[in-house]
mmCIF file of C-alpha atoms in Angstrom:
data_model
loop_
_atom_site.group_PDB
_atom_site.id
_atom_site.type_symbol
_atom_site.label_atom_id
_atom_site.label_comp_id
_atom_site.label_asym_id
_atom_site.label_seq_id
_atom_site.Cartn_x
_atom_site.Cartn_y
_atom_site.Cartn_z
ATOM 1 C CA MET A 595 205.612 73.105 16.324
ATOM 2 C CA ALA A 596 201.501 73.062 16.402
ATOM 3 C CA GLU A 597 199.569 70.364 16.178
ATOM 4 C CA PRO A 598 195.875 70.820 15.659
ATOM 5 C CA ALA A 599 193.553 69.063 17.248
ATOM 6 C CA PRO A 600 190.277 67.276 17.169
ATOM 7 C CA SER A 601 186.677 69.990 16.890
ATOM 8 C CA GLY A 602 183.514 70.096 16.336
ATOM 9 C CA GLY A 603 179.863 70.197 18.506
ATOM 10 C CA ALA A 604 178.275 73.142 19.338
ATOM 11 C CA ALA A 605 181.591 74.216 21.631
ATOM 12 C CA GLY A 606 183.622 73.925 18.594
ATOM 13 C CA ALA A 607 181.104 75.671 16.248
ATOM 14 C CA ALA A 608 181.053 78.647 19.092
ATOM 15 C CA ALA A 609 184.239 79.415 19.042
ATOM 16 C CA ALA A 610 186.081 82.756 17.652
ATOM 17 C CA ALA A 611 189.075 81.117 16.857
ATOM 18 C CA VAL A 612 190.945 78.158 17.656
ATOM 19 C CA ALA A 613 192.229 77.500 20.922
ATOM 20 C CA ARG A 614 196.249 78.158 21.458
ATOM 21 C CA LEU A 615 197.768 76.072 24.174
ATOM 22 C CA THR A 616 201.348 76.476 24.753
ATOM 23 C CA TYR A 617 203.343 74.605 27.414
ATOM 24 C CA PHE A 618 206.552 72.354 27.028
ATOM 25 C CA GLN A 619 207.036 69.074 25.019
ATOM 26 C CA GLY A 620 205.337 66.491 26.561
ATOM 27 C CA ARG A 621 202.496 66.383 28.849
ATOM 28 C CA GLY A 622 202.836 68.113 32.413
ATOM 29 C CA ARG A 623 200.741 70.088 33.415
ATOM 30 C CA ALA A 624 199.390 70.376 30.433
ATOM 31 C CA GLU A 625 197.439 66.965 29.685
ATOM 32 C CA THR A 626 194.643 67.705 31.178
ATOM 33 C CA THR A 627 193.664 70.959 29.713
ATOM 34 C CA ARG A 628 194.515 68.991 26.127
ATOM 35 C CA TRP A 629 191.772 66.697 27.759
ATOM 36 C CA MET A 630 189.346 68.706 28.827
ATOM 37 C CA LEU A 631 189.977 71.062 25.764
ATOM 38 C CA ALA A 632 188.828 67.624 23.440
ATOM 39 C CA ALA A 633 185.639 66.579 25.538
ATOM 40 C CA ALA A 634 183.824 70.075 25.867
ATOM 41 C CA GLU A 635 184.803 69.498 21.134
ATOM 42 C CA ILE A 636 186.744 73.767 21.298
ATOM 43 C CA PRO A 637 188.999 73.548 18.453
ATOM 44 C CA PHE A 638 192.478 73.775 19.428
ATOM 45 C CA GLU A 639 196.067 73.833 18.239
ATOM 46 C CA CYS A 640 199.187 72.618 20.604
ATOM 47 C CA VAL A 641 202.403 75.453 21.373
ATOM 48 C CA ALA A 642 205.338 73.221 22.117
ATOM 49 C CA LEU A 643 208.380 75.602 23.364
ATOM 50 C CA GLN A 644 212.283 74.412 22.630
ATOM 51 C CA ASN A 645 213.855 75.382 24.945
ATOM 52 C CA GLY A 646 214.770 78.406 27.500
ATOM 53 C CA ASP A 647 215.129 81.506 25.193
ATOM 54 C CA GLU A 648 211.470 80.994 23.387
ATOM 55 C CA LEU A 649 210.086 81.020 27.649
ATOM 56 C CA GLN A 650 212.335 84.159 28.263
ATOM 57 C CA ALA A 651 210.069 85.789 25.322
ATOM 58 C CA LEU A 652 207.193 84.174 26.210
ATOM 59 C CA ARG A 653 207.421 85.722 29.420
ATOM 60 C CA SER A 654 208.473 89.418 27.824
ATOM 61 C CA THR A 655 205.353 89.150 26.292
ATOM 62 C CA GLY A 656 203.684 90.078 29.729
ATOM 63 C CA LYS A 657 200.709 87.046 28.701
ATOM 64 C CA LEU A 658 202.457 85.127 31.693
ATOM 65 C CA LEU A 659 200.404 86.320 34.312
ATOM 66 C CA PHE A 660 203.128 84.086 36.602
ATOM 67 C CA ASN A 661 205.565 83.455 34.327
ATOM 68 C CA GLN A 662 204.510 79.834 34.088
ATOM 69 C CA LEU A 663 203.430 77.629 31.584
ATOM 70 C CA PRO A 664 200.797 76.396 30.464
ATOM 71 C CA LEU A 665 199.123 79.268 28.480
ATOM 72 C CA LEU A 666 195.543 79.024 26.872
ATOM 73 C CA GLU A 667 194.993 81.978 24.643
ATOM 74 C CA ILE A 668 191.159 81.483 24.093
ATOM 75 C CA GLY A 669 188.923 83.890 23.081
ATOM 76 C CA GLY A 670 191.081 86.722 23.115
ATOM 77 C CA ALA A 671 191.906 85.424 26.916
ATOM 78 C CA SER A 672 195.405 85.144 28.047
ATOM 79 C CA LEU A 673 194.630 81.961 31.416
ATOM 80 C CA THR A 674 197.096 80.533 33.487
ATOM 81 C CA GLN A 675 197.806 78.099 36.225
ATOM 82 C CA SER A 676 196.249 74.692 34.574
ATOM 83 C CA ILE A 677 193.170 74.541 37.689
ATOM 84 C CA ALA A 678 191.958 77.788 36.279
ATOM 85 C CA LEU A 679 192.256 76.507 32.986
ATOM 86 C CA VAL A 680 190.675 73.240 33.377
ATOM 87 C CA GLN A 681 187.373 74.864 34.782
ATOM 88 C CA HIS A 682 187.598 77.989 32.210
ATOM 89 C CA VAL A 683 187.529 75.239 29.805
ATOM 90 C CA ALA A 684 184.802 73.187 31.768
ATOM 91 C CA ARG A 685 182.605 76.618 31.734
ATOM 92 C CA VAL A 686 183.126 77.226 28.089
ATOM 93 C CA GLY A 687 182.344 73.323 27.144
ATOM 94 C CA GLY A 688 179.325 72.376 29.024
ATOM 95 C CA LEU A 689 181.108 70.458 31.411
ATOM 96 C CA TYR A 690 180.815 71.524 34.645
ATOM 97 C CA GLY A 691 177.390 69.930 35.232
ATOM 98 C CA ASP A 692 173.523 70.961 35.380
ATOM 99 C CA THR A 693 173.797 72.040 39.089
ATOM 100 C CA PRO A 694 175.443 74.050 41.927
ATOM 101 C CA ALA A 695 175.896 70.409 43.923
ATOM 102 C CA ASP A 696 177.264 69.021 39.819
ATOM 103 C CA ALA A 697 179.770 71.372 39.547
ATOM 104 C CA ALA A 698 181.235 71.528 43.471
ATOM 105 C CA MET A 699 181.376 67.836 42.952
ATOM 106 C CA CYS A 700 183.427 68.270 39.911
ATOM 107 C CA ASP A 701 185.156 70.325 42.025
ATOM 108 C CA MET A 702 186.083 67.524 44.122
ATOM 109 C CA VAL A 703 187.003 65.347 41.520
ATOM 110 C CA HIS A 704 189.320 67.837 40.829
ATOM 111 C CA GLY A 705 190.878 67.645 43.480
ATOM 112 C CA VAL A 706 191.569 63.568 44.276
ATOM 113 C CA SER A 707 192.463 63.901 40.225
ATOM 114 C CA LYS A 708 195.385 66.156 41.430
ATOM 115 C CA ASP A 709 196.238 63.545 44.277
ATOM 116 C CA LEU A 710 195.969 61.032 41.379
ATOM 117 C CA ALA A 711 198.481 62.593 39.161
ATOM 118 C CA GLY A 712 200.777 63.590 41.216
ATOM 119 C CA PRO A 713 202.482 59.926 41.503
ATOM 120 C CA PRO A 714 203.160 59.055 37.463
ATOM 121 C CA MET A 715 204.320 62.417 37.477
ATOM 122 C CA GLY A 716 207.218 62.225 39.884
ATOM 123 C CA ARG A 717 207.763 58.670 38.793
ATOM 124 C CA CYS A 718 209.864 59.565 35.863
ATOM 125 C CA PHE A 719 212.528 61.942 38.072
ATOM 126 C CA GLN A 720 212.689 58.643 40.919
ATOM 127 C CA GLU A 721 215.531 56.057 40.403
ATOM 128 C CA ASP A 722 213.954 53.533 42.254
ATOM 129 C CA GLN A 723 211.102 52.902 39.573
ATOM 130 C CA ALA A 724 209.937 50.049 41.767
ATOM 131 C CA ALA A 725 209.471 52.080 44.353
ATOM 132 C CA ALA A 726 207.748 54.854 42.246
ATOM 133 C CA LEU A 727 205.438 52.046 41.382
ATOM 134 C CA GLU A 728 205.190 50.356 44.831
ATOM 135 C CA LYS A 729 203.961 54.563 45.783
ATOM 136 C CA MET A 730 201.170 54.487 42.281
ATOM 137 C CA ALA A 731 199.717 51.433 43.422
ATOM 138 C CA SER A 732 198.941 52.889 47.033
ATOM 139 C CA THR A 733 196.729 55.527 45.820
ATOM 140 C CA LEU A 734 195.410 54.181 43.631
ATOM 141 C CA ASN A 735 193.904 51.496 46.061
ATOM 142 C CA LYS A 736 193.999 54.517 48.391
ATOM 143 C CA PHE A 737 190.719 56.524 45.571
ATOM 144 C CA ALA A 738 189.871 54.303 43.659
ATOM 145 C CA PRO A 739 186.870 53.254 45.441
ATOM 146 C CA PHE A 740 185.444 56.333 46.190
ATOM 147 C CA LEU A 741 185.834 57.177 42.940
ATOM 148 C CA GLU A 742 184.240 53.551 42.295
ATOM 149 C CA ARG A 743 181.332 54.415 44.659
ATOM 150 C CA ILE A 744 180.435 57.479 42.952
ATOM 151 C CA VAL A 745 180.057 56.921 39.243
ATOM 152 C CA ASP A 746 176.562 56.303 38.537
ATOM 153 C CA GLY A 747 176.491 52.430 36.816
ATOM 154 C CA GLN A 748 173.284 53.406 35.011
ATOM 155 C CA SER A 749 174.924 56.284 33.451
ATOM 156 C CA GLY A 750 178.198 55.201 33.982
ATOM 157 C CA PHE A 751 179.167 59.550 34.528
ATOM 158 C CA ILE A 752 180.220 60.810 37.956
ATOM 159 C CA VAL A 753 177.617 63.775 37.470
ATOM 160 C CA GLY A 754 174.709 63.538 36.330
ATOM 161 C CA THR A 755 174.166 61.383 33.423
ATOM 162 C CA LYS A 756 175.996 63.075 30.664
ATOM 163 C CA LEU A 757 179.624 63.874 30.038
ATOM 164 C CA SER A 758 180.876 66.219 32.975
ATOM 165 C CA MET A 759 184.804 67.803 33.505
ATOM 166 C CA ALA A 760 184.623 64.817 36.689
ATOM 167 C CA ASP A 761 184.646 62.227 34.512
ATOM 168 C CA VAL A 762 187.479 63.981 31.985
ATOM 169 C CA LEU A 763 189.572 64.452 34.814
ATOM 170 C CA VAL A 764 189.265 60.903 36.419
ATOM 171 C CA ALA A 765 190.355 59.429 33.007
ATOM 172 C CA GLU A 766 192.861 61.438 32.255
ATOM 173 C CA ALA A 767 194.119 61.027 35.729
ATOM 174 C CA LEU A 768 193.970 57.202 35.413
ATOM 175 C CA THR A 769 195.698 56.999 31.891
ATOM 176 C CA SER A 770 198.824 56.627 33.727
ATOM 177 C CA TYR A 771 198.274 53.931 36.041
ATOM 178 C CA VAL A 772 196.534 51.590 33.498
ATOM 179 C CA GLU A 773 199.915 52.742 31.016
ATOM 180 C CA CYS A 774 202.473 51.493 34.000
ATOM 181 C CA LEU A 775 200.313 49.605 36.744
ATOM 182 C CA GLY A 776 198.483 47.600 33.390
ATOM 183 C CA GLY A 777 195.569 45.429 35.269
ATOM 184 C CA GLY A 778 195.203 48.119 38.265
ATOM 185 C CA LEU A 779 192.247 49.205 37.456
ATOM 186 C CA ASP A 780 190.432 45.640 37.516
ATOM 187 C CA PRO A 781 188.945 45.235 41.219
ATOM 188 C CA PHE A 782 187.471 48.282 39.720
ATOM 189 C CA PRO A 783 184.897 47.776 37.148
ATOM 190 C CA LYS A 784 182.738 51.149 37.030
ATOM 191 C CA LEU A 785 186.068 53.415 36.550
ATOM 192 C CA LYS A 786 187.692 50.339 34.016
#
C-alpha cells in the first residue's frame, strides 16, 4: 500500500524521482524519516509491508544491507538503518545547519531524541500502562529542560535561524508525549 506525501520546494524539485520508504504498517522506526522527508520537501511514497512473506521477498532482493527495515530508496541508493536515513535526508535537504558546529548540535539532539523516543515506543508493549506513562513523564522531565534551554527565544529554532534536523527530531519525538501526557509540555513554553 503506497501513499504519496507532500512534496515541493527546492529539495523536492532537485530529486530525480520520488523516494520510496518501506516499513511495516505504523510509525515505528520509519516515522522520523517520514517527518524528515516532509520537512526537506522531498517527494516520497510509503510502502507498508503486510506480512513476513513480503519481508522475505524484499530480503531476497539484496536491498536490505542488514536484512532490517526501514528501507529508503532515494537517488538510486538503497539505504537502511534509521539514523543513517534521517541524517542522509537532512544533508540532502539542507537541514543539517550551516556550519560544522550546527551539524554537531544536530547530531547531539539526534542522540537525545532517540532517548526521548524509547519510552513512547516501549509503551505499547507494556502491560502496566500507568507505569509506562510514569516512565514517559520522567523521561520528558529529564530532557525537556535542556531542550528548552537551547531553543533560541528569538528565532524559535534549536540551531541557527532556520529549520534544521534538530527541530524536526524534537517535534517528532515530543508528539508522542503530547498525545499521551496531554499538558506535559506546559512547563516548557519554547518547546510547546
